PDB file of C-alpha atoms and ligand atoms in Angstrom:
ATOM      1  CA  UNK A   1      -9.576  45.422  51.670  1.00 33.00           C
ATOM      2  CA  UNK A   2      -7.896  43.546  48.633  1.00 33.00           C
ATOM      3  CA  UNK A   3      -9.856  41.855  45.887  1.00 36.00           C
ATOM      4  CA  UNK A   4      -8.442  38.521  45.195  1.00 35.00           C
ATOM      5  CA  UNK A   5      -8.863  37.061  41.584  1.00 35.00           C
ATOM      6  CA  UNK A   6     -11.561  35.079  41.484  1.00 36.00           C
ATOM      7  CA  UNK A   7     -13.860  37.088  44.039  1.00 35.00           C
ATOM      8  CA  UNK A   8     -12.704  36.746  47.696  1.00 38.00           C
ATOM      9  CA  UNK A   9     -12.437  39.554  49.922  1.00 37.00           C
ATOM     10  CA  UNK A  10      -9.357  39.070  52.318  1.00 39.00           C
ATOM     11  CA  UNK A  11      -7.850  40.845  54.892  1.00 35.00           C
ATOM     12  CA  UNK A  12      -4.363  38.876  55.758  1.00 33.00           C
ATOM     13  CA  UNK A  13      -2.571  41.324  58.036  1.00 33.00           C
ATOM     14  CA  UNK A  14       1.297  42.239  58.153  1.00 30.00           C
ATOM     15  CA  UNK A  15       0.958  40.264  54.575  1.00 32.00           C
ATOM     16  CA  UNK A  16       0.720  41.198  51.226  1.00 30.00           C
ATOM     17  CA  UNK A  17      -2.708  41.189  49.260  1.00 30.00           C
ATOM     18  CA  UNK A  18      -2.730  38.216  48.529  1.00 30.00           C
ATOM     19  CA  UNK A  19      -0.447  36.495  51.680  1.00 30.00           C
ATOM     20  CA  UNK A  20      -2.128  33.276  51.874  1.00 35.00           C
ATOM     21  CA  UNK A  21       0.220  32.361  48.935  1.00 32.00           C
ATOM     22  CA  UNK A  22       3.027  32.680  51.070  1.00 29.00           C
ATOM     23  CA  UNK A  23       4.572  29.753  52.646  1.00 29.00           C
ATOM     24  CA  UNK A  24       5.179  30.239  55.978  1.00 30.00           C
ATOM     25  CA  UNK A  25       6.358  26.510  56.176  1.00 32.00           C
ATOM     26  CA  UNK A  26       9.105  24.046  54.665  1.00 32.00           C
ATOM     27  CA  UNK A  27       7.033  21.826  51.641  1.00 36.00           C
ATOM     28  CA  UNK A  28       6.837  18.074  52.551  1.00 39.00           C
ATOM     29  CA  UNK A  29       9.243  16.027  49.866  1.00 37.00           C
ATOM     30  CA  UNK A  30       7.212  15.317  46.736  1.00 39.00           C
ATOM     31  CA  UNK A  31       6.875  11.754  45.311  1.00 40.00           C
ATOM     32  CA  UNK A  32       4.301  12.714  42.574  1.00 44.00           C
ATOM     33  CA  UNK A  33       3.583  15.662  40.902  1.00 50.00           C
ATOM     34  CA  UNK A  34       4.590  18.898  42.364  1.00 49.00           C
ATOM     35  CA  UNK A  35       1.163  20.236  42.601  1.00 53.00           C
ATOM     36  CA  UNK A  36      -0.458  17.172  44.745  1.00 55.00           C
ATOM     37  CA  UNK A  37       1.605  18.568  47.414  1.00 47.00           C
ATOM     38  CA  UNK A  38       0.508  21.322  50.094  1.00 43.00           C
ATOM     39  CA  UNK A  39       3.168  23.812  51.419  1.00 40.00           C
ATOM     40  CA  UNK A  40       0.879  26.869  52.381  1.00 42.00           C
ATOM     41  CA  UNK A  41       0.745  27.347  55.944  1.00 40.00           C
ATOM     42  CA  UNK A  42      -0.217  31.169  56.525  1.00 41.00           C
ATOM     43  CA  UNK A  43      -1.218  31.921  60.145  1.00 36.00           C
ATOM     44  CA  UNK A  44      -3.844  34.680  58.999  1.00 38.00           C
ATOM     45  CA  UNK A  45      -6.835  35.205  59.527  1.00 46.00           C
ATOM     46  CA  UNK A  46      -9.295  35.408  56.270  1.00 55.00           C
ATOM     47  CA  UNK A  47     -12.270  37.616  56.541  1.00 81.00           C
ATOM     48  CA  UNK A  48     -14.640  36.591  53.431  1.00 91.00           C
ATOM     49  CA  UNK A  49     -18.503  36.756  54.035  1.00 93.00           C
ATOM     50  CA  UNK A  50     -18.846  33.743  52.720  1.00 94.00           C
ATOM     51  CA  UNK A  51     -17.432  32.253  56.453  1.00 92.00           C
ATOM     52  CA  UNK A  52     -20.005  34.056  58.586  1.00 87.00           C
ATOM     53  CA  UNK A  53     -17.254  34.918  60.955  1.00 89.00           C
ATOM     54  CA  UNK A  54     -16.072  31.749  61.250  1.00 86.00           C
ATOM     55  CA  UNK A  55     -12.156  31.541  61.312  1.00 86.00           C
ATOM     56  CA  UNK A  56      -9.601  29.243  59.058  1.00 89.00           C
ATOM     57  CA  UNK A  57      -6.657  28.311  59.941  1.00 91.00           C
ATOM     58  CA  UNK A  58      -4.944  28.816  56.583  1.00 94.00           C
ATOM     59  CA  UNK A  59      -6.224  28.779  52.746  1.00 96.00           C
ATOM     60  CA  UNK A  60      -4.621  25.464  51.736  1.00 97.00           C
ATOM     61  CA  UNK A  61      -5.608  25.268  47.919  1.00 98.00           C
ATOM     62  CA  UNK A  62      -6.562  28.406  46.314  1.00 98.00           C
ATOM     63  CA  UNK A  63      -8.539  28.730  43.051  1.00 98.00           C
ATOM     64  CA  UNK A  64      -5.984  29.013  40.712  1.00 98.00           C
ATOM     65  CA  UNK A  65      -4.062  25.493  42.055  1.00 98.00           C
ATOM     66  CA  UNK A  66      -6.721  23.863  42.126  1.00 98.00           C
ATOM     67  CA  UNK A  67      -8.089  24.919  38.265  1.00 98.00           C
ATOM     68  CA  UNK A  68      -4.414  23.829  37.336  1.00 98.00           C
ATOM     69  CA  UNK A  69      -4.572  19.946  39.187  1.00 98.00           C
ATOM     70  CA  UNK A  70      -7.963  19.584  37.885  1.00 98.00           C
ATOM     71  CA  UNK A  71      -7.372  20.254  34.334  1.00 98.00           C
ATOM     72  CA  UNK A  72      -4.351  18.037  34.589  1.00 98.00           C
ATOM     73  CA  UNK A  73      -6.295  14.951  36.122  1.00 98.00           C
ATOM     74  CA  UNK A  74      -8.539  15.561  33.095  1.00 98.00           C
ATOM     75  CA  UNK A  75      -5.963  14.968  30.706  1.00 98.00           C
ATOM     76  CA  UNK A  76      -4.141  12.086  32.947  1.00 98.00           C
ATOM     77  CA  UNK A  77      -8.151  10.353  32.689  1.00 98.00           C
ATOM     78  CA  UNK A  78      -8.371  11.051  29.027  1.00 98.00           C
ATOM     79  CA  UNK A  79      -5.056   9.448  28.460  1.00 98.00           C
ATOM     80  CA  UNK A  80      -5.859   6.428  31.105  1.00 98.00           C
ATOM     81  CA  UNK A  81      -8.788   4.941  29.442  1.00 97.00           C
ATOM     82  CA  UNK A  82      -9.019   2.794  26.197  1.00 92.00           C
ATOM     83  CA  UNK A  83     -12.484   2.853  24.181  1.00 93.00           C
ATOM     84  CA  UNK A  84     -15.301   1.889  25.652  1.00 94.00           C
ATOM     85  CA  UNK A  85     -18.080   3.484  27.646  1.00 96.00           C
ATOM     86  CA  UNK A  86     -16.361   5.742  30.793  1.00 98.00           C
ATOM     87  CA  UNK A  87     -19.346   6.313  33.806  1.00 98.00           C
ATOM     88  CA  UNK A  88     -17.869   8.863  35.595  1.00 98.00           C
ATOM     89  CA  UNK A  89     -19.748   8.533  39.150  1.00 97.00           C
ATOM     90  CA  UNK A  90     -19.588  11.398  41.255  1.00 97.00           C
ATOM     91  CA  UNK A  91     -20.212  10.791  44.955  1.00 96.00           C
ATOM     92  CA  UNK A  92     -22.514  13.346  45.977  1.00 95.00           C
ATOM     93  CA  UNK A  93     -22.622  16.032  47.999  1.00 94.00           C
ATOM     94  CA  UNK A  94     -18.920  16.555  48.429  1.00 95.00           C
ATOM     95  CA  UNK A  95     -17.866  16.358  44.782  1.00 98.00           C
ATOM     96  CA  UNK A  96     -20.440  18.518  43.187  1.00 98.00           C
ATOM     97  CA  UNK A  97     -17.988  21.341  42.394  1.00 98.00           C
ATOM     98  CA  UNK A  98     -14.864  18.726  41.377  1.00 98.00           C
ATOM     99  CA  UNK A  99     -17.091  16.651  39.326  1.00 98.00           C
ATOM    100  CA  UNK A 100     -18.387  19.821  36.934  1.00 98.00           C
ATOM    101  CA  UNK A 101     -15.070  20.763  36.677  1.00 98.00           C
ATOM    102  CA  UNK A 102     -13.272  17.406  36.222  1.00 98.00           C
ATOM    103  CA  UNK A 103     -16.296  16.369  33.409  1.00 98.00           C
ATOM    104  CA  UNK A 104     -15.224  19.556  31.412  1.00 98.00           C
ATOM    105  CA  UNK A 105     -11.591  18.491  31.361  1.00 98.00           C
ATOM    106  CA  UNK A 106     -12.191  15.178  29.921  1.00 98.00           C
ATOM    107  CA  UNK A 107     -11.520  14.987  26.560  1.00 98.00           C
ATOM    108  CA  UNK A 108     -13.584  12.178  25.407  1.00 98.00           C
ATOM    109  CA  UNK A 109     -16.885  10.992  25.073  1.00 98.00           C
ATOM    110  CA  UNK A 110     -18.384   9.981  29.197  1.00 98.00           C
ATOM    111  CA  UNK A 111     -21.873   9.545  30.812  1.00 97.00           C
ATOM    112  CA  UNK A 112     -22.247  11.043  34.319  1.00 97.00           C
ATOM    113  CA  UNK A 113     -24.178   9.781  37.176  1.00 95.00           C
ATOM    114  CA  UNK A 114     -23.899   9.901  40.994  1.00 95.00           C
ATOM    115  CA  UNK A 115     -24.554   8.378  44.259  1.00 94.00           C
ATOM    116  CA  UNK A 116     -25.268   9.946  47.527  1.00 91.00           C
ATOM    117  CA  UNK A 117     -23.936   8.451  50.789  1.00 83.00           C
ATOM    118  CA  UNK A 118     -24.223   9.713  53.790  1.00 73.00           C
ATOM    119  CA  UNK A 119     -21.403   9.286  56.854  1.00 64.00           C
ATOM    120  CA  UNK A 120     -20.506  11.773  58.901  1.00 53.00           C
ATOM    121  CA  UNK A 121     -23.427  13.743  60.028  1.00 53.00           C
ATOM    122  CA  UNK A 122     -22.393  16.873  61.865  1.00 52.00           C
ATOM    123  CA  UNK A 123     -18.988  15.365  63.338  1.00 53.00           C
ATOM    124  CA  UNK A 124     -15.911  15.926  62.275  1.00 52.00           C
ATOM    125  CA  UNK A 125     -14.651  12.739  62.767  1.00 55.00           C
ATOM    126  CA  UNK A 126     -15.788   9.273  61.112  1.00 53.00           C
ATOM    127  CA  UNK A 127     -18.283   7.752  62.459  1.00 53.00           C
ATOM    128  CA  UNK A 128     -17.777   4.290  60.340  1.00 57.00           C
ATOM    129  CA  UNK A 129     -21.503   4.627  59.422  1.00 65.00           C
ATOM    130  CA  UNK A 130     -21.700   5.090  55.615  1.00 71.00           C
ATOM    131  CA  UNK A 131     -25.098   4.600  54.451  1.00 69.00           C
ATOM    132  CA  UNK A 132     -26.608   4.803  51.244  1.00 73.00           C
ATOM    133  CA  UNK A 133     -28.902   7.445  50.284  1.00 82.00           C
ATOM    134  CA  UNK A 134     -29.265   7.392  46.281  1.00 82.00           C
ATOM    135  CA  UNK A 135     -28.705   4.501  44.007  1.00 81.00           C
ATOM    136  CA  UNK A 136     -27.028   5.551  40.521  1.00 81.00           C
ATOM    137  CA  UNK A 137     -30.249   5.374  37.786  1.00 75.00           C
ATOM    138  CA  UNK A 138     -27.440   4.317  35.055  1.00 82.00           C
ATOM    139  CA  UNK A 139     -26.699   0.426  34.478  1.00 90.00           C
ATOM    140  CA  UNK A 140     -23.093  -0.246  35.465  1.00 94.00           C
ATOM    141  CA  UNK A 141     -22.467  -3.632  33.839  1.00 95.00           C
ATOM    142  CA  UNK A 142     -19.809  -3.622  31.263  1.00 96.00           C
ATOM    143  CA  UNK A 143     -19.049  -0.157  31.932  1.00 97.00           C
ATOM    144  CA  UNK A 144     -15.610   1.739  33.043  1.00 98.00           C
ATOM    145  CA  UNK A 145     -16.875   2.958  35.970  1.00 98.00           C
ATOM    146  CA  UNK A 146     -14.455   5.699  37.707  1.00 98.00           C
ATOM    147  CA  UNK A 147     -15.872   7.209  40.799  1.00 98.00           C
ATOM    148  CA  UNK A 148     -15.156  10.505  42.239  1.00 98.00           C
ATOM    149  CA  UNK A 149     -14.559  11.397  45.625  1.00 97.00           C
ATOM    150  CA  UNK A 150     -13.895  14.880  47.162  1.00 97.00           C
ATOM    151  CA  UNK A 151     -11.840  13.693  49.796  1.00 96.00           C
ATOM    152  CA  UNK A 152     -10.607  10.146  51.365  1.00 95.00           C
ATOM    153  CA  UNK A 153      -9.766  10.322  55.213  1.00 92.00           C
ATOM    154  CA  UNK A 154     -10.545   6.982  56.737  1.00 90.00           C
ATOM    155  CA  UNK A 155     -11.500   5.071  53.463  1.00 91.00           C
ATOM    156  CA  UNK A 156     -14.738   3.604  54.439  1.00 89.00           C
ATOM    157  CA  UNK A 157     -17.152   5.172  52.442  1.00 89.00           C
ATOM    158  CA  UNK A 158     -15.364   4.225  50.041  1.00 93.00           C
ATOM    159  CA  UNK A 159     -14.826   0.261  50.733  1.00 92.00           C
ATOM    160  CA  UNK A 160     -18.529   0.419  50.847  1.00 89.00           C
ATOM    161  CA  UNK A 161     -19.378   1.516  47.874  1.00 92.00           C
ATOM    162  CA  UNK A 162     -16.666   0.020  46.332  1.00 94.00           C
ATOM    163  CA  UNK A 163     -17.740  -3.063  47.525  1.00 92.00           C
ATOM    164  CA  UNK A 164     -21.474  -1.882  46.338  1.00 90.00           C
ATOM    165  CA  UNK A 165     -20.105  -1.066  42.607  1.00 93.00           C
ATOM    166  CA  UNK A 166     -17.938  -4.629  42.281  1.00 95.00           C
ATOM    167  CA  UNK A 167     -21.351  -6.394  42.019  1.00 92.00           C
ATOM    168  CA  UNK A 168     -22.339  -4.583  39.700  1.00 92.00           C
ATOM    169  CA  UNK A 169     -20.083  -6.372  37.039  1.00 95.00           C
ATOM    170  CA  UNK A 170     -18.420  -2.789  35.704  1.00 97.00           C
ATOM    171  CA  UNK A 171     -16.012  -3.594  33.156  1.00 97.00           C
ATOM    172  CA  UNK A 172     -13.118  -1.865  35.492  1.00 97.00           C
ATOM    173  CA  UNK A 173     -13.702   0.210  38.309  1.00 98.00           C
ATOM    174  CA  UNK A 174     -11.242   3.102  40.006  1.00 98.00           C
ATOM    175  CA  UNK A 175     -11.152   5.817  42.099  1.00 98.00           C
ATOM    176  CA  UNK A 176     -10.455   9.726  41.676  1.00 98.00           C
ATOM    177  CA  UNK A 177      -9.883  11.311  44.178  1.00 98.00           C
ATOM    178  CA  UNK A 178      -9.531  15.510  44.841  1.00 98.00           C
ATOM    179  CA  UNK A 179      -8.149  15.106  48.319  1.00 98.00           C
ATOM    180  CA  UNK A 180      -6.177  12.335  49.870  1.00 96.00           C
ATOM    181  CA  UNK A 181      -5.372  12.668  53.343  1.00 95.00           C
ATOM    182  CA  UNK A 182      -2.943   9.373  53.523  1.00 92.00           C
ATOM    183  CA  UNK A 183      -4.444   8.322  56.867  1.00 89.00           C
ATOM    184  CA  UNK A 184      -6.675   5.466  55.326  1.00 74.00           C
ATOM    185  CA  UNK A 185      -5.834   2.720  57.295  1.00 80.00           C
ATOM    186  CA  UNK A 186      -8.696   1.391  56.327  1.00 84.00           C
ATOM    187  CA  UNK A 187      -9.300   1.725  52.245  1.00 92.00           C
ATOM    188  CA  UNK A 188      -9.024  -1.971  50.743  1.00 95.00           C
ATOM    189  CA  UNK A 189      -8.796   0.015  47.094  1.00 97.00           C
ATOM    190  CA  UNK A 190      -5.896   1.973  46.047  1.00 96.00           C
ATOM    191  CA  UNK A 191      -6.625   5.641  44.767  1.00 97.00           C
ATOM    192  CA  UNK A 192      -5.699   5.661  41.025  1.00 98.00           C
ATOM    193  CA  UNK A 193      -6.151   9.530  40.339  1.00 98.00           C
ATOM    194  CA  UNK A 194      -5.450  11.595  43.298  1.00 98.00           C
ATOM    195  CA  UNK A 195      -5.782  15.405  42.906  1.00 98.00           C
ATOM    196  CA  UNK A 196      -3.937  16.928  46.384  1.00 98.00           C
ATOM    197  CA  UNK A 197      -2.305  14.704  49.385  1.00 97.00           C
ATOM    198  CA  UNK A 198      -3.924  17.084  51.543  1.00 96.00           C
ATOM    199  CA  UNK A 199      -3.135  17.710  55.174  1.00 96.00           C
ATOM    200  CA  UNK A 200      -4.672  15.432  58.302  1.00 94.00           C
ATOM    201  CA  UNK A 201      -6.883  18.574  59.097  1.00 95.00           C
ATOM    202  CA  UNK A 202     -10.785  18.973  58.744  1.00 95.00           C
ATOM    203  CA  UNK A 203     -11.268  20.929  55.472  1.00 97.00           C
ATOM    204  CA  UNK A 204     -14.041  23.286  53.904  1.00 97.00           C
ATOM    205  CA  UNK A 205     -14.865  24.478  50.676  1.00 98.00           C
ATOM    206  CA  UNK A 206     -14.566  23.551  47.166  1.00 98.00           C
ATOM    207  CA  UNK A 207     -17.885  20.831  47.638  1.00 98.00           C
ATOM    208  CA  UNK A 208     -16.267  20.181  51.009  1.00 97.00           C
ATOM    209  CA  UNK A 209     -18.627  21.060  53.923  1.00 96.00           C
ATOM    210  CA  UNK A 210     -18.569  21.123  57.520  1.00 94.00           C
ATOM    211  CA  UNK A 211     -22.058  20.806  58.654  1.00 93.00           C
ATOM    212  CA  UNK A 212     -23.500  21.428  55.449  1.00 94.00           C
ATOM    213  CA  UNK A 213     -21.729  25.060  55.830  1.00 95.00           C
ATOM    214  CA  UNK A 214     -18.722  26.460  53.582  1.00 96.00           C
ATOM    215  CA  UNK A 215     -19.041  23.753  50.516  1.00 97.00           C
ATOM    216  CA  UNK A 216     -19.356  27.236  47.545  1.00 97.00           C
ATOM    217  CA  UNK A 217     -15.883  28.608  48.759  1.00 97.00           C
ATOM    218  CA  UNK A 218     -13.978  28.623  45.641  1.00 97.00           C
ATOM    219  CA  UNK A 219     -10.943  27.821  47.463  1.00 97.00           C
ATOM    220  CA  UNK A 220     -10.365  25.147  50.267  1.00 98.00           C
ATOM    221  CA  UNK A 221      -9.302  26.442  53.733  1.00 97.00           C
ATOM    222  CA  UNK A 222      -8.481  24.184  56.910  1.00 96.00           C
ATOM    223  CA  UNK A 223     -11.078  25.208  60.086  1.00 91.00           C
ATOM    224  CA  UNK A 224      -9.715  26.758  63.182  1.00 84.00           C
TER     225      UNK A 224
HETATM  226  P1  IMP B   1     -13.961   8.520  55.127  1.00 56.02           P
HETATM  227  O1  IMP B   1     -15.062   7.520  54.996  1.00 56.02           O
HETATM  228  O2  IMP B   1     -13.450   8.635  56.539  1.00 56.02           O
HETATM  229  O3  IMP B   1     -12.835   8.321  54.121  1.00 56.02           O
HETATM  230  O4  IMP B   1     -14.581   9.958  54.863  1.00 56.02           O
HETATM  231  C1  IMP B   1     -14.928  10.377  53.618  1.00 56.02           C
HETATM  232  C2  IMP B   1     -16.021  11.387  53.643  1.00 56.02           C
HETATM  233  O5  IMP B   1     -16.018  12.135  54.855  1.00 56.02           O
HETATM  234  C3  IMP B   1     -15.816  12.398  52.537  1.00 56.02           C
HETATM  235  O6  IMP B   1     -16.559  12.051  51.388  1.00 56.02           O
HETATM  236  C4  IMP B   1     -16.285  13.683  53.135  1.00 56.02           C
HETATM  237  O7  IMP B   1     -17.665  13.875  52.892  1.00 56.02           O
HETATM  238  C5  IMP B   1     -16.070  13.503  54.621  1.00 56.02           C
HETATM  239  N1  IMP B   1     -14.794  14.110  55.052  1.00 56.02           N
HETATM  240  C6  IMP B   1     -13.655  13.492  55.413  1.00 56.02           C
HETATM  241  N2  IMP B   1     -12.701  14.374  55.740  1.00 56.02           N
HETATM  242  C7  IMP B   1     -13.261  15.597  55.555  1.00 56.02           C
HETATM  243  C8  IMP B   1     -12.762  16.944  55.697  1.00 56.02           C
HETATM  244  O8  IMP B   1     -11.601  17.221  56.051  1.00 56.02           O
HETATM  245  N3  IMP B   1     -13.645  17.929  55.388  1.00 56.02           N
HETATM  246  C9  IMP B   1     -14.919  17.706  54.974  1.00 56.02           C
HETATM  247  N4  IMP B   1     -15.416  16.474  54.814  1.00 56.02           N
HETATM  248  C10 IMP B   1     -14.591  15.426  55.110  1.00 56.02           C
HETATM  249 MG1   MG B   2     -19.311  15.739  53.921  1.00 56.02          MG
END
């Protein structure tokens, strides 16, 4: 079976080692930077013990991509922020993995905290119920607060805490996100620093979970 850089076993036949690179599919038009957008669409199936059997669909973001979007939201939130004291807030559990890595690209001086919300349960689908689980320990006021999601798909967990955080009298207050899905009918914010517009599909890895499963794959993948 082929090695992949970065330590994932993968067997991806009638491909080549490493076929989930491939692109099996036409690349939707880019409006931002070329690496927001998603174009891999391998029908494949991956076979990495870290699934427990379970089937993707398709790797969508593989280690590599995602180390280079990362380290260049880093230096787009270095560049975006005048002096003052930057909270970065990372919204736990999701963007565990994104927030180490995002903190290390940040070229100058931050405080980290986070908050944990919980929505979705075992579902795969919204359930509008965001409820908050941890409080951030940090004071706020007079702060640039910028809090980090790992992925928006309806917006309401973030419109609640968003809401939350305005009372807190921040000094400004944005959003990064890793993964945008576009299909946030409902997000009253916009998304300053989005990482990927990522596909309408229920994604794993990377901090993302489904059912508490999958979040320390180093790459994310889209569930069968
Ligand atoms: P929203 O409130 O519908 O925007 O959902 C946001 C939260 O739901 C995220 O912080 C994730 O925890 C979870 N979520 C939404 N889409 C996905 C997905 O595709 N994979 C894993 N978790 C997701
Ligand atoms: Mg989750």
């Amino acid at each position: 079976m082929p090695r992949l850089e970065g330590g994932g076993w993968w067997s991806l036949p009638g491909t080549r080692s490493c076929g989930f690179l491939e692109c099996a599919a036409a690349p939707r038009q880019p409006s931002g930077p070329a690496d927001r957008w998603c174009c891999i669409t391998v029908n494949a199936t991956t076979t990495d013990p870290r699934l427990d059997g379970r089937p993707v669909k398709r790797i969508v973001y593989d280690p590599e991509r995602i180390a280079r979007r990362v380290r260049d939201l880093g230096a787009e939130i270095t560049a975006a922020y005048p002096d003052g004291t930057l909270l970065v807030l990372g919204l736990l559990k999701g963007s565990f993995i994104f927030v180490g890595d995002l903190v290390r690209q940040i070229e100058r001086p931050i405080q980290i905290d986070f908050l944990v919300a919980s929505s979705y349960g075992h579902a795969t689908t919204s359930s509008g119920d965001v409820r908050l689980v941890y409080d951030p320990e940090t004071k706020l006021e007079g702060k640039h607060i910028l809090l980090v999601e790992d992925i928006v798909d309806s917006g309401r967990t973030l419109n609640r805490l968003m809401d939350l955080l305005s009372t807190r009298r921040p000094q400004s207050l944005e959003i990064c996100a890793l993964l945008h899905k576009r299909t946030a009918t409902h997000l009253r914010y916009p998304v300053r620093f989005v990482g990927f517009d990522a596909p309408n599909e229920f994604l794993v890895g990377y901090g993302l979970d489904h059912a508490e499963n999958f979040r320390h794959l180093p790459y994310i993948a889209s569930l069968q």
